[in-house]
Structures are given as C-alpha cells and as structure tokens.
C-alpha cells in the first residue's frame, strides 16, 4: 500500500528526530543499530511517547485498511513492535533483509535532490538510493522486484516477510532520512484465507 503523510506530520517527525540528535545521551539510549542490518552510521528508535501520541493511530488505521483491502479481513488488534529512523548518507546501504511481525512500513522524511549517476551511464536503470521489494524469482511476464523511488511524504506498507534492500547513493552530502516500523496483528486476521 502507498500512503501520503501530510507535510505537517513530516515536519513533526523531522523536528522530533532533530531533537533526539541534539541530545547525545538520549540518542545513545535510543540507538537501534545493533538490531538492524543497515550499513549506515545512524539508526535509532523514535521515543515511544512520540509514537503513541503522533503515529500510532495513523499507522493502525492504515494497517487496518490495508489488510481489509488486500484480504477482506477486519483486524481487531494491532501492536506496533518498533518504530525507528534510518539516516543514510553517501555510499551507505541496507543489504537484502526482511523484518519480524506481520506488517512493516517505511516512510520518507528527507531525500537528496540528486543520488548520483550510475557507473555505466548508458544503463537506463539507476537504483541509487532506491528501495527494492523482492518476491520470488523472475518468471515469464512477471518481475520479482518492485523499485520505489523515495519521495518526501510517501509511506509504504508491505508484509514483514518480504525481502527488500536499499541501494547506496553517491555524489551528495545530503541525508536520505526514513522512518520504519514493524507491527503485529491479531492471529485471526494474520491467518491465510
């Protein structure tokens, strides 16, 4: 599912991130890098009070809609397991991985204007700084990958088991800032049809 966060909400999240960055002891306490696979210098949790006040209701409502639209099931209970920020800079990346829980999400808070050129400029595809969702293998008239070009305010939901990666980018000192979460839904809704 693709959602759009309001500019007001994006600003609120970015302001919270900046506040955490200005408090070294809080940043150390919220450090989440040891639990993640990212080859980036900084990944940290958002404070639980901030998530509860500003994000929990939005996310739970959207997850309920997503499950109903895709499976026709009503979700009774959603618990957000974790909510974190990834600050990605030049040449950093996230290797192929998957998450825990049932539903994961990623949203974009800051995106560099330019994420660099490919080495082989004749190639039409440039994955620099892009998220790629991966499912299965290549089949006739079916591609196993879905490439997402990050745009500030865009937020995506996907099954937690879905393999995904974020490619490195280059030629900029700008930050690619994203926020991610994992959620667990009630067992009845999580069962296959």
JSON list of N, CA and C in Angstrom, two decimals, residues 96-171:
[
{"chain": "A", "resi": 96, "resn": "UNK", "atom": "N", "xyz": [20.00, -6.85, 1.56]},
{"chain": "A", "resi": 96, "resn": "UNK", "atom": "CA", "xyz": [18.73, -7.58, 1.47]},
{"chain": "A", "resi": 96, "resn": "UNK", "atom": "C", "xyz": [18.40, -8.18, 2.83]},
{"chain": "A", "resi": 97, "resn": "UNK", "atom": "N", "xyz": [17.16, -7.96, 3.27]},
{"chain": "A", "resi": 97, "resn": "UNK", "atom": "CA", "xyz": [16.73, -8.45, 4.58]},
{"chain": "A", "resi": 97, "resn": "UNK", "atom": "C", "xyz": [15.20, -8.47, 4.64]},
{"chain": "A", "resi": 98, "resn": "UNK", "atom": "N", "xyz": [14.66, -8.97, 5.73]},
{"chain": "A", "resi": 98, "resn": "UNK", "atom": "CA", "xyz": [13.23, -8.94, 5.99]},
{"chain": "A", "resi": 98, "resn": "UNK", "atom": "C", "xyz": [13.05, -8.57, 7.45]},
{"chain": "A", "resi": 99, "resn": "UNK", "atom": "N", "xyz": [11.81, -8.32, 7.87]},
{"chain": "A", "resi": 99, "resn": "UNK", "atom": "CA", "xyz": [11.52, -7.87, 9.23]},
{"chain": "A", "resi": 99, "resn": "UNK", "atom": "C", "xyz": [10.72, -8.92, 9.98]},
{"chain": "A", "resi": 100, "resn": "UNK", "atom": "N", "xyz": [10.45, -8.62, 11.25]},
{"chain": "A", "resi": 100, "resn": "UNK", "atom": "CA", "xyz": [9.58, -9.51, 12.02]},
{"chain": "A", "resi": 100, "resn": "UNK", "atom": "C", "xyz": [8.19, -8.87, 12.15]},
{"chain": "A", "resi": 101, "resn": "UNK", "atom": "N", "xyz": [7.29, -9.58, 12.81]},
{"chain": "A", "resi": 101, "resn": "UNK", "atom": "CA", "xyz": [5.91, -9.11, 12.88]},
{"chain": "A", "resi": 101, "resn": "UNK", "atom": "C", "xyz": [5.13, -9.57, 11.66]},
{"chain": "A", "resi": 102, "resn": "UNK", "atom": "N", "xyz": [4.06, -8.87, 11.34]},
{"chain": "A", "resi": 102, "resn": "UNK", "atom": "CA", "xyz": [3.24, -9.20, 10.17]},
{"chain": "A", "resi": 102, "resn": "UNK", "atom": "C", "xyz": [3.32, -8.12, 9.09]},
{"chain": "A", "resi": 103, "resn": "UNK", "atom": "N", "xyz": [3.29, -6.87, 9.49]},
{"chain": "A", "resi": 103, "resn": "UNK", "atom": "CA", "xyz": [3.29, -5.75, 8.56]},
{"chain": "A", "resi": 103, "resn": "UNK", "atom": "C", "xyz": [4.45, -4.83, 8.89]},
{"chain": "A", "resi": 104, "resn": "UNK", "atom": "N", "xyz": [5.13, -4.35, 7.85]},
{"chain": "A", "resi": 104, "resn": "UNK", "atom": "CA", "xyz": [6.19, -3.37, 8.01]},
{"chain": "A", "resi": 104, "resn": "UNK", "atom": "C", "xyz": [5.85, -2.15, 7.17]},
{"chain": "A", "resi": 105, "resn": "UNK", "atom": "N", "xyz": [6.51, -1.06, 7.50]},
{"chain": "A", "resi": 105, "resn": "UNK", "atom": "CA", "xyz": [6.29, 0.15, 6.74]},
{"chain": "A", "resi": 105, "resn": "UNK", "atom": "C", "xyz": [7.53, 1.00, 6.70]},
{"chain": "A", "resi": 106, "resn": "UNK", "atom": "N", "xyz": [7.62, 1.81, 5.66]},
{"chain": "A", "resi": 106, "resn": "UNK", "atom": "CA", "xyz": [8.72, 2.78, 5.52]},
{"chain": "A", "resi": 106, "resn": "UNK", "atom": "C", "xyz": [8.16, 4.07, 4.94]},
{"chain": "A", "resi": 107, "resn": "UNK", "atom": "N", "xyz": [8.61, 5.18, 5.50]},
{"chain": "A", "resi": 107, "resn": "UNK", "atom": "CA", "xyz": [8.20, 6.49, 5.01]},
{"chain": "A", "resi": 107, "resn": "UNK", "atom": "C", "xyz": [9.42, 7.38, 4.86]},
{"chain": "A", "resi": 108, "resn": "UNK", "atom": "N", "xyz": [9.31, 8.37, 4.00]},
{"chain": "A", "resi": 108, "resn": "UNK", "atom": "CA", "xyz": [10.46, 9.21, 3.67]},
{"chain": "A", "resi": 108, "resn": "UNK", "atom": "C", "xyz": [10.30, 10.61, 4.24]},
{"chain": "A", "resi": 109, "resn": "UNK", "atom": "N", "xyz": [11.34, 11.03, 5.00]},
{"chain": "A", "resi": 109, "resn": "UNK", "atom": "CA", "xyz": [11.34, 12.31, 5.69]},
{"chain": "A", "resi": 109, "resn": "UNK", "atom": "C", "xyz": [12.25, 13.33, 5.01]},
{"chain": "A", "resi": 110, "resn": "UNK", "atom": "N", "xyz": [13.34, 12.87, 4.42]},
{"chain": "A", "resi": 110, "resn": "UNK", "atom": "CA", "xyz": [14.28, 13.71, 3.66]},
{"chain": "A", "resi": 110, "resn": "UNK", "atom": "C", "xyz": [14.85, 12.87, 2.53]},
{"chain": "A", "resi": 111, "resn": "UNK", "atom": "N", "xyz": [14.99, 13.48, 1.35]},
{"chain": "A", "resi": 111, "resn": "UNK", "atom": "CA", "xyz": [15.55, 12.77, 0.20]},
{"chain": "A", "resi": 111, "resn": "UNK", "atom": "C", "xyz": [16.50, 13.71, -0.53]},
{"chain": "A", "resi": 112, "resn": "UNK", "atom": "N", "xyz": [17.73, 13.27, -0.81]},
{"chain": "A", "resi": 112, "resn": "UNK", "atom": "CA", "xyz": [18.66, 14.12, -1.56]},
{"chain": "A", "resi": 112, "resn": "UNK", "atom": "C", "xyz": [18.09, 14.49, -2.93]},
{"chain": "A", "resi": 113, "resn": "UNK", "atom": "N", "xyz": [18.42, 15.68, -3.39]},
{"chain": "A", "resi": 113, "resn": "UNK", "atom": "CA", "xyz": [17.95, 16.13, -4.72]},
{"chain": "A", "resi": 113, "resn": "UNK", "atom": "C", "xyz": [18.54, 15.24, -5.82]},
{"chain": "A", "resi": 114, "resn": "UNK", "atom": "N", "xyz": [19.79, 14.82, -5.63]},
{"chain": "A", "resi": 114, "resn": "UNK", "atom": "CA", "xyz": [20.47, 14.00, -6.62]},
{"chain": "A", "resi": 114, "resn": "UNK", "atom": "C", "xyz": [21.16, 12.87, -5.89]},
{"chain": "A", "resi": 115, "resn": "UNK", "atom": "N", "xyz": [20.97, 11.64, -6.34]},
{"chain": "A", "resi": 115, "resn": "UNK", "atom": "CA", "xyz": [21.59, 10.50, -5.67]},
{"chain": "A", "resi": 115, "resn": "UNK", "atom": "C", "xyz": [22.71, 9.88, -6.49]},
{"chain": "A", "resi": 116, "resn": "UNK", "atom": "N", "xyz": [23.23, 10.65, -7.45]},
{"chain": "A", "resi": 116, "resn": "UNK", "atom": "CA", "xyz": [24.40, 10.21, -8.20]},
{"chain": "A", "resi": 116, "resn": "UNK", "atom": "C", "xyz": [24.08, 9.46, -9.48]},
{"chain": "A", "resi": 117, "resn": "UNK", "atom": "N", "xyz": [25.11, 9.35, -10.29]},
{"chain": "A", "resi": 117, "resn": "UNK", "atom": "CA", "xyz": [25.00, 8.67, -11.57]},
{"chain": "A", "resi": 117, "resn": "UNK", "atom": "C", "xyz": [25.45, 7.22, -11.43]},
{"chain": "A", "resi": 118, "resn": "UNK", "atom": "N", "xyz": [25.02, 6.39, -12.35]},
{"chain": "A", "resi": 118, "resn": "UNK", "atom": "CA", "xyz": [25.50, 5.01, -12.38]},
{"chain": "A", "resi": 118, "resn": "UNK", "atom": "C", "xyz": [26.88, 4.99, -13.02]},
{"chain": "A", "resi": 119, "resn": "UNK", "atom": "N", "xyz": [27.65, 3.95, -12.76]},
{"chain": "A", "resi": 119, "resn": "UNK", "atom": "CA", "xyz": [28.99, 3.84, -13.34]},
{"chain": "A", "resi": 119, "resn": "UNK", "atom": "C", "xyz": [28.88, 3.72, -14.86]},
{"chain": "A", "resi": 120, "resn": "UNK", "atom": "N", "xyz": [27.96, 2.89, -15.31]},
{"chain": "A", "resi": 120, "resn": "UNK", "atom": "CA", "xyz": [27.75, 2.73, -16.75]},
{"chain": "A", "resi": 120, "resn": "UNK", "atom": "C", "xyz": [26.60, 3.65, -17.16]},
{"chain": "A", "resi": 121, "resn": "UNK", "atom": "N", "xyz": [26.94, 4.82, -17.62]},
{"chain": "A", "resi": 121, "resn": "UNK", "atom": "CA", "xyz": [25.93, 5.85, -17.89]},
{"chain": "A", "resi": 121, "resn": "UNK", "atom": "C", "xyz": [24.96, 5.45, -19.00]},
{"chain": "A", "resi": 122, "resn": "UNK", "atom": "N", "xyz": [25.32, 4.45, -19.82]},
{"chain": "A", "resi": 122, "resn": "UNK", "atom": "CA", "xyz": [24.42, 4.01, -20.89]},
{"chain": "A", "resi": 122, "resn": "UNK", "atom": "C", "xyz": [23.24, 3.20, -20.34]},
{"chain": "A", "resi": 123, "resn": "UNK", "atom": "N", "xyz": [23.37, 2.71, -19.10]},
{"chain": "A", "resi": 123, "resn": "UNK", "atom": "CA", "xyz": [22.29, 1.94, -18.49]},
{"chain": "A", "resi": 123, "resn": "UNK", "atom": "C", "xyz": [21.14, 2.87, -18.15]},
{"chain": "A", "resi": 124, "resn": "UNK", "atom": "N", "xyz": [19.93, 2.47, -18.47]},
{"chain": "A", "resi": 124, "resn": "UNK", "atom": "CA", "xyz": [18.75, 3.31, -18.24]},
{"chain": "A", "resi": 124, "resn": "UNK", "atom": "C", "xyz": [18.25, 3.24, -16.80]},
{"chain": "A", "resi": 125, "resn": "UNK", "atom": "N", "xyz": [18.61, 2.18, -16.10]},
{"chain": "A", "resi": 125, "resn": "UNK", "atom": "CA", "xyz": [18.12, 1.98, -14.74]},
{"chain": "A", "resi": 125, "resn": "UNK", "atom": "C", "xyz": [19.14, 2.50, -13.73]},
{"chain": "A", "resi": 126, "resn": "UNK", "atom": "N", "xyz": [18.70, 3.38, -12.86]},
{"chain": "A", "resi": 126, "resn": "UNK", "atom": "CA", "xyz": [19.56, 3.89, -11.80]},
{"chain": "A", "resi": 126, "resn": "UNK", "atom": "C", "xyz": [18.84, 3.62, -10.48]},
{"chain": "A", "resi": 127, "resn": "UNK", "atom": "N", "xyz": [19.36, 2.66, -9.71]},
{"chain": "A", "resi": 127, "resn": "UNK", "atom": "CA", "xyz": [18.73, 2.29, -8.44]},
{"chain": "A", "resi": 127, "resn": "UNK", "atom": "C", "xyz": [19.31, 3.05, -7.24]},
{"chain": "A", "resi": 128, "resn": "UNK", "atom": "N", "xyz": [20.20, 3.99, -7.47]},
{"chain": "A", "resi": 128, "resn": "UNK", "atom": "CA", "xyz": [20.85, 4.71, -6.37]},
{"chain": "A", "resi": 128, "resn": "UNK", "atom": "C", "xyz": [19.84, 5.27, -5.37]},
{"chain": "A", "resi": 129, "resn": "UNK", "atom": "N", "xyz": [19.97, 4.86, -4.09]},
{"chain": "A", "resi": 129, "resn": "UNK", "atom": "CA", "xyz": [19.12, 5.37, -3.02]},
{"chain": "A", "resi": 129, "resn": "UNK", "atom": "C", "xyz": [17.70, 4.85, -3.03]},
{"chain": "A", "resi": 130, "resn": "UNK", "atom": "N", "xyz": [17.39, 3.90, -3.90]},
{"chain": "A", "resi": 130, "resn": "UNK", "atom": "CA", "xyz": [16.01, 3.41, -4.03]},
{"chain": "A", "resi": 130, "resn": "UNK", "atom": "C", "xyz": [15.79, 2.16, -3.18]},
{"chain": "A", "resi": 131, "resn": "UNK", "atom": "N", "xyz": [14.54, 1.99, -2.77]},
{"chain": "A", "resi": 131, "resn": "UNK", "atom": "CA", "xyz": [14.09, 0.80, -2.06]},
{"chain": "A", "resi": 131, "resn": "UNK", "atom": "C", "xyz": [13.62, -0.21, -3.10]},
{"chain": "A", "resi": 132, "resn": "UNK", "atom": "N", "xyz": [14.03, -1.45, -2.95]},
{"chain": "A", "resi": 132, "resn": "UNK", "atom": "CA", "xyz": [13.58, -2.50, -3.86]},
{"chain": "A", "resi": 132, "resn": "UNK", "atom": "C", "xyz": [12.94, -3.62, -3.04]},
{"chain": "A", "resi": 133, "resn": "UNK", "atom": "N", "xyz": [11.66, -3.89, -3.29]},
{"chain": "A", "resi": 133, "resn": "UNK", "atom": "CA", "xyz": [10.94, -5.00, -2.68]},
{"chain": "A", "resi": 133, "resn": "UNK", "atom": "C", "xyz": [11.14, -6.21, -3.58]},
{"chain": "A", "resi": 134, "resn": "UNK", "atom": "N", "xyz": [11.39, -7.38, -2.98]},
{"chain": "A", "resi": 134, "resn": "UNK", "atom": "CA", "xyz": [11.75, -8.58, -3.74]},
{"chain": "A", "resi": 134, "resn": "UNK", "atom": "C", "xyz": [10.83, -9.72, -3.33]},
{"chain": "A", "resi": 135, "resn": "UNK", "atom": "N", "xyz": [10.24, -10.40, -4.32]},
{"chain": "A", "resi": 135, "resn": "UNK", "atom": "CA", "xyz": [9.38, -11.54, -4.03]},
{"chain": "A", "resi": 135, "resn": "UNK", "atom": "C", "xyz": [9.50, -12.58, -5.13]},
{"chain": "A", "resi": 136, "resn": "UNK", "atom": "N", "xyz": [10.00, -13.73, -4.80]},
{"chain": "A", "resi": 136, "resn": "UNK", "atom": "CA", "xyz": [10.07, -14.83, -5.76]},
{"chain": "A", "resi": 136, "resn": "UNK", "atom": "C", "xyz": [11.22, -14.71, -6.73]},
{"chain": "A", "resi": 137, "resn": "UNK", "atom": "N", "xyz": [11.04, -15.28, -7.89]},
{"chain": "A", "resi": 137, "resn": "UNK", "atom": "CA", "xyz": [12.07, -15.26, -8.93]},
{"chain": "A", "resi": 137, "resn": "UNK", "atom": "C", "xyz": [11.45, -14.82, -10.24]},
{"chain": "A", "resi": 138, "resn": "UNK", "atom": "N", "xyz": [12.30, -14.48, -11.20]},
{"chain": "A", "resi": 138, "resn": "UNK", "atom": "CA", "xyz": [11.81, -13.99, -12.49]},
{"chain": "A", "resi": 138, "resn": "UNK", "atom": "C", "xyz": [11.03, -15.09, -13.20]},
{"chain": "A", "resi": 139, "resn": "UNK", "atom": "N", "xyz": [9.88, -14.71, -13.71]},
{"chain": "A", "resi": 139, "resn": "UNK", "atom": "CA", "xyz": [9.02, -15.62, -14.47]},
{"chain": "A", "resi": 139, "resn": "UNK", "atom": "C", "xyz": [8.58, -14.90, -15.75]},
{"chain": "A", "resi": 140, "resn": "UNK", "atom": "N", "xyz": [8.03, -15.64, -16.65]},
{"chain": "A", "resi": 140, "resn": "UNK", "atom": "CA", "xyz": [7.55, -15.06, -17.90]},
{"chain": "A", "resi": 140, "resn": "UNK", "atom": "C", "xyz": [6.55, -13.94, -17.60]},
{"chain": "A", "resi": 141, "resn": "UNK", "atom": "N", "xyz": [6.76, -12.80, -18.15]},
{"chain": "A", "resi": 141, "resn": "UNK", "atom": "CA", "xyz": [5.97, -11.57, -17.99]},
{"chain": "A", "resi": 141, "resn": "UNK", "atom": "C", "xyz": [5.71, -11.18, -16.52]},
{"chain": "A", "resi": 142, "resn": "UNK", "atom": "N", "xyz": [6.61, -11.54, -15.65]},
{"chain": "A", "resi": 142, "resn": "UNK", "atom": "CA", "xyz": [6.45, -11.20, -14.24]},
{"chain": "A", "resi": 142, "resn": "UNK", "atom": "C", "xyz": [7.82, -10.87, -13.64]},
{"chain": "A", "resi": 143, "resn": "UNK", "atom": "N", "xyz": [7.92, -9.71, -13.04]},
{"chain": "A", "resi": 143, "resn": "UNK", "atom": "CA", "xyz": [9.18, -9.34, -12.42]},
{"chain": "A", "resi": 143, "resn": "UNK", "atom": "C", "xyz": [9.11, -9.58, -10.91]},
{"chain": "A", "resi": 144, "resn": "UNK", "atom": "N", "xyz": [10.20, -10.05, -10.31]},
{"chain": "A", "resi": 144, "resn": "UNK", "atom": "CA", "xyz": [10.18, -10.33, -8.87]},
{"chain": "A", "resi": 144, "resn": "UNK", "atom": "C", "xyz": [10.53, -9.10, -8.02]},
{"chain": "A", "resi": 145, "resn": "UNK", "atom": "N", "xyz": [10.79, -7.96, -8.66]},
{"chain": "A", "resi": 145, "resn": "UNK", "atom": "CA", "xyz": [11.17, -6.78, -7.90]},
{"chain": "A", "resi": 145, "resn": "UNK", "atom": "C", "xyz": [10.24, -5.60, -8.18]},
{"chain": "A", "resi": 146, "resn": "UNK", "atom": "N", "xyz": [10.10, -4.77, -7.16]},
{"chain": "A", "resi": 146, "resn": "UNK", "atom": "CA", "xyz": [9.32, -3.54, -7.28]},
{"chain": "A", "resi": 146, "resn": "UNK", "atom": "C", "xyz": [10.21, -2.42, -6.75]},
{"chain": "A", "resi": 147, "resn": "UNK", "atom": "N", "xyz": [10.57, -1.48, -7.62]},
{"chain": "A", "resi": 147, "resn": "UNK", "atom": "CA", "xyz": [11.51, -0.42, -7.28]},
{"chain": "A", "resi": 147, "resn": "UNK", "atom": "C", "xyz": [10.74, 0.83, -6.86]},
{"chain": "A", "resi": 148, "resn": "UNK", "atom": "N", "xyz": [11.09, 1.35, -5.68]},
{"chain": "A", "resi": 148, "resn": "UNK", "atom": "CA", "xyz": [10.44, 2.55, -5.15]},
{"chain": "A", "resi": 148, "resn": "UNK", "atom": "C", "xyz": [11.44, 3.69, -5.11]},
{"chain": "A", "resi": 149, "resn": "UNK", "atom": "N", "xyz": [11.12, 4.75, -5.81]},
{"chain": "A", "resi": 149, "resn": "UNK", "atom": "CA", "xyz": [11.92, 5.97, -5.75]},
{"chain": "A", "resi": 149, "resn": "UNK", "atom": "C", "xyz": [11.40, 6.80, -4.59]},
{"chain": "A", "resi": 150, "resn": "UNK", "atom": "N", "xyz": [12.23, 7.04, -3.57]},
{"chain": "A", "resi": 150, "resn": "UNK", "atom": "CA", "xyz": [11.74, 7.76, -2.39]},
{"chain": "A", "resi": 150, "resn": "UNK", "atom": "C", "xyz": [11.35, 9.20, -2.70]},
{"chain": "A", "resi": 151, "resn": "UNK", "atom": "N", "xyz": [10.21, 9.60, -2.15]},
{"chain": "A", "resi": 151, "resn": "UNK", "atom": "CA", "xyz": [9.72, 10.98, -2.23]},
{"chain": "A", "resi": 151, "resn": "UNK", "atom": "C", "xyz": [9.28, 11.37, -0.83]},
{"chain": "A", "resi": 152, "resn": "UNK", "atom": "N", "xyz": [9.64, 12.56, -0.39]},
{"chain": "A", "resi": 152, "resn": "UNK", "atom": "CA", "xyz": [9.26, 13.01, 0.94]},
{"chain": "A", "resi": 152, "resn": "UNK", "atom": "C", "xyz": [7.74, 12.94, 1.08]},
{"chain": "A", "resi": 153, "resn": "UNK", "atom": "N", "xyz": [7.29, 12.31, 2.17]},
{"chain": "A", "resi": 153, "resn": "UNK", "atom": "CA", "xyz": [5.86, 12.18, 2.46]},
{"chain": "A", "resi": 153, "resn": "UNK", "atom": "C", "xyz": [5.27, 10.86, 2.04]},
{"chain": "A", "resi": 154, "resn": "UNK", "atom": "N", "xyz": [5.93, 10.14, 1.13]},
{"chain": "A", "resi": 154, "resn": "UNK", "atom": "CA", "xyz": [5.42, 8.82, 0.72]},
{"chain": "A", "resi": 154, "resn": "UNK", "atom": "C", "xyz": [5.68, 7.82, 1.83]},
{"chain": "A", "resi": 155, "resn": "UNK", "atom": "N", "xyz": [4.71, 6.94, 2.06]},
{"chain": "A", "resi": 155, "resn": "UNK", "atom": "CA", "xyz": [4.81, 5.92, 3.09]},
{"chain": "A", "resi": 155, "resn": "UNK", "atom": "C", "xyz": [4.26, 4.62, 2.51]},
{"chain": "A", "resi": 156, "resn": "UNK", "atom": "N", "xyz": [5.00, 3.53, 2.64]},
{"chain": "A", "resi": 156, "resn": "UNK", "atom": "CA", "xyz": [4.62, 2.25, 2.06]},
{"chain": "A", "resi": 156, "resn": "UNK", "atom": "C", "xyz": [4.42, 1.20, 3.14]},
{"chain": "A", "resi": 157, "resn": "UNK", "atom": "N", "xyz": [3.43, 0.34, 2.96]},
{"chain": "A", "resi": 157, "resn": "UNK", "atom": "CA", "xyz": [3.18, -0.80, 3.83]},
{"chain": "A", "resi": 157, "resn": "UNK", "atom": "C", "xyz": [3.41, -2.07, 3.01]},
{"chain": "A", "resi": 158, "resn": "UNK", "atom": "N", "xyz": [4.00, -3.09, 3.65]},
{"chain": "A", "resi": 158, "resn": "UNK", "atom": "CA", "xyz": [4.22, -4.35, 2.96]},
{"chain": "A", "resi": 158, "resn": "UNK", "atom": "C", "xyz": [4.33, -5.47, 4.00]},
{"chain": "A", "resi": 159, "resn": "UNK", "atom": "N", "xyz": [4.15, -6.75, 3.57]},
{"chain": "A", "resi": 159, "resn": "UNK", "atom": "CA", "xyz": [4.28, -7.86, 4.51]},
{"chain": "A", "resi": 159, "resn": "UNK", "atom": "C", "xyz": [5.70, -7.91, 5.07]},
{"chain": "A", "resi": 160, "resn": "UNK", "atom": "N", "xyz": [5.83, -8.16, 6.35]},
{"chain": "A", "resi": 160, "resn": "UNK", "atom": "CA", "xyz": [7.15, -8.16, 7.00]},
{"chain": "A", "resi": 160, "resn": "UNK", "atom": "C", "xyz": [8.11, -9.19, 6.43]},
{"chain": "A", "resi": 161, "resn": "UNK", "atom": "N", "xyz": [7.57, -10.30, 5.90]},
{"chain": "A", "resi": 161, "resn": "UNK", "atom": "CA", "xyz": [8.43, -11.35, 5.35]},
{"chain": "A", "resi": 161, "resn": "UNK", "atom": "C", "xyz": [9.05, -10.96, 4.00]},
{"chain": "A", "resi": 162, "resn": "UNK", "atom": "N", "xyz": [8.57, -9.90, 3.37]},
{"chain": "A", "resi": 162, "resn": "UNK", "atom": "CA", "xyz": [9.04, -9.54, 2.04]},
{"chain": "A", "resi": 162, "resn": "UNK", "atom": "C", "xyz": [10.49, -9.05, 2.09]},
{"chain": "A", "resi": 163, "resn": "UNK", "atom": "N", "xyz": [11.33, -9.70, 1.31]},
{"chain": "A", "resi": 163, "resn": "UNK", "atom": "CA", "xyz": [12.73, -9.30, 1.23]},
{"chain": "A", "resi": 163, "resn": "UNK", "atom": "C", "xyz": [12.81, -7.92, 0.58]},
{"chain": "A", "resi": 164, "resn": "UNK", "atom": "N", "xyz": [13.75, -7.12, 1.05]},
{"chain": "A", "resi": 164, "resn": "UNK", "atom": "CA", "xyz": [13.93, -5.79, 0.48]},
{"chain": "A", "resi": 164, "resn": "UNK", "atom": "C", "xyz": [15.35, -5.29, 0.75]},
{"chain": "A", "resi": 165, "resn": "UNK", "atom": "N", "xyz": [15.73, -4.28, 0.00]},
{"chain": "A", "resi": 165, "resn": "UNK", "atom": "CA", "xyz": [17.06, -3.70, 0.10]},
{"chain": "A", "resi": 165, "resn": "UNK", "atom": "C", "xyz": [16.99, -2.22, -0.24]},
{"chain": "A", "resi": 166, "resn": "UNK", "atom": "N", "xyz": [17.97, -1.47, 0.22]},
{"chain": "A", "resi": 166, "resn": "UNK", "atom": "CA", "xyz": [18.11, -0.06, -0.17]},
{"chain": "A", "resi": 166, "resn": "UNK", "atom": "C", "xyz": [19.52, 0.10, -0.72]},
{"chain": "A", "resi": 167, "resn": "UNK", "atom": "N", "xyz": [19.59, 0.57, -1.96]},
{"chain": "A", "resi": 167, "resn": "UNK", "atom": "CA", "xyz": [20.88, 0.75, -2.61]},
{"chain": "A", "resi": 167, "resn": "UNK", "atom": "C", "xyz": [21.60, 2.00, -2.10]},
{"chain": "A", "resi": 168, "resn": "UNK", "atom": "N", "xyz": [22.94, 1.98, -2.17]},
{"chain": "A", "resi": 168, "resn": "UNK", "atom": "CA", "xyz": [23.69, 3.18, -1.79]},
{"chain": "A", "resi": 168, "resn": "UNK", "atom": "C", "xyz": [23.50, 4.27, -2.84]},
{"chain": "A", "resi": 169, "resn": "UNK", "atom": "N", "xyz": [23.85, 5.47, -2.47]},
{"chain": "A", "resi": 169, "resn": "UNK", "atom": "CA", "xyz": [23.86, 6.57, -3.42]},
{"chain": "A", "resi": 169, "resn": "UNK", "atom": "C", "xyz": [25.18, 7.31, -3.27]},
{"chain": "A", "resi": 170, "resn": "UNK", "atom": "N", "xyz": [25.44, 8.26, -4.17]},
{"chain": "A", "resi": 170, "resn": "UNK", "atom": "CA", "xyz": [26.73, 8.96, -4.15]},
{"chain": "A", "resi": 170, "resn": "UNK", "atom": "C", "xyz": [26.57, 10.39, -4.64]},
{"chain": "A", "resi": 171, "resn": "UNK", "atom": "N", "xyz": [27.67, 11.10, -4.64]},
{"chain": "A", "resi": 171, "resn": "UNK", "atom": "CA", "xyz": [27.75, 12.45, -5.19]},
{"chain": "A", "resi": 171, "resn": "UNK", "atom": "C", "xyz": [26.92, 13.49, -4.45]}
]
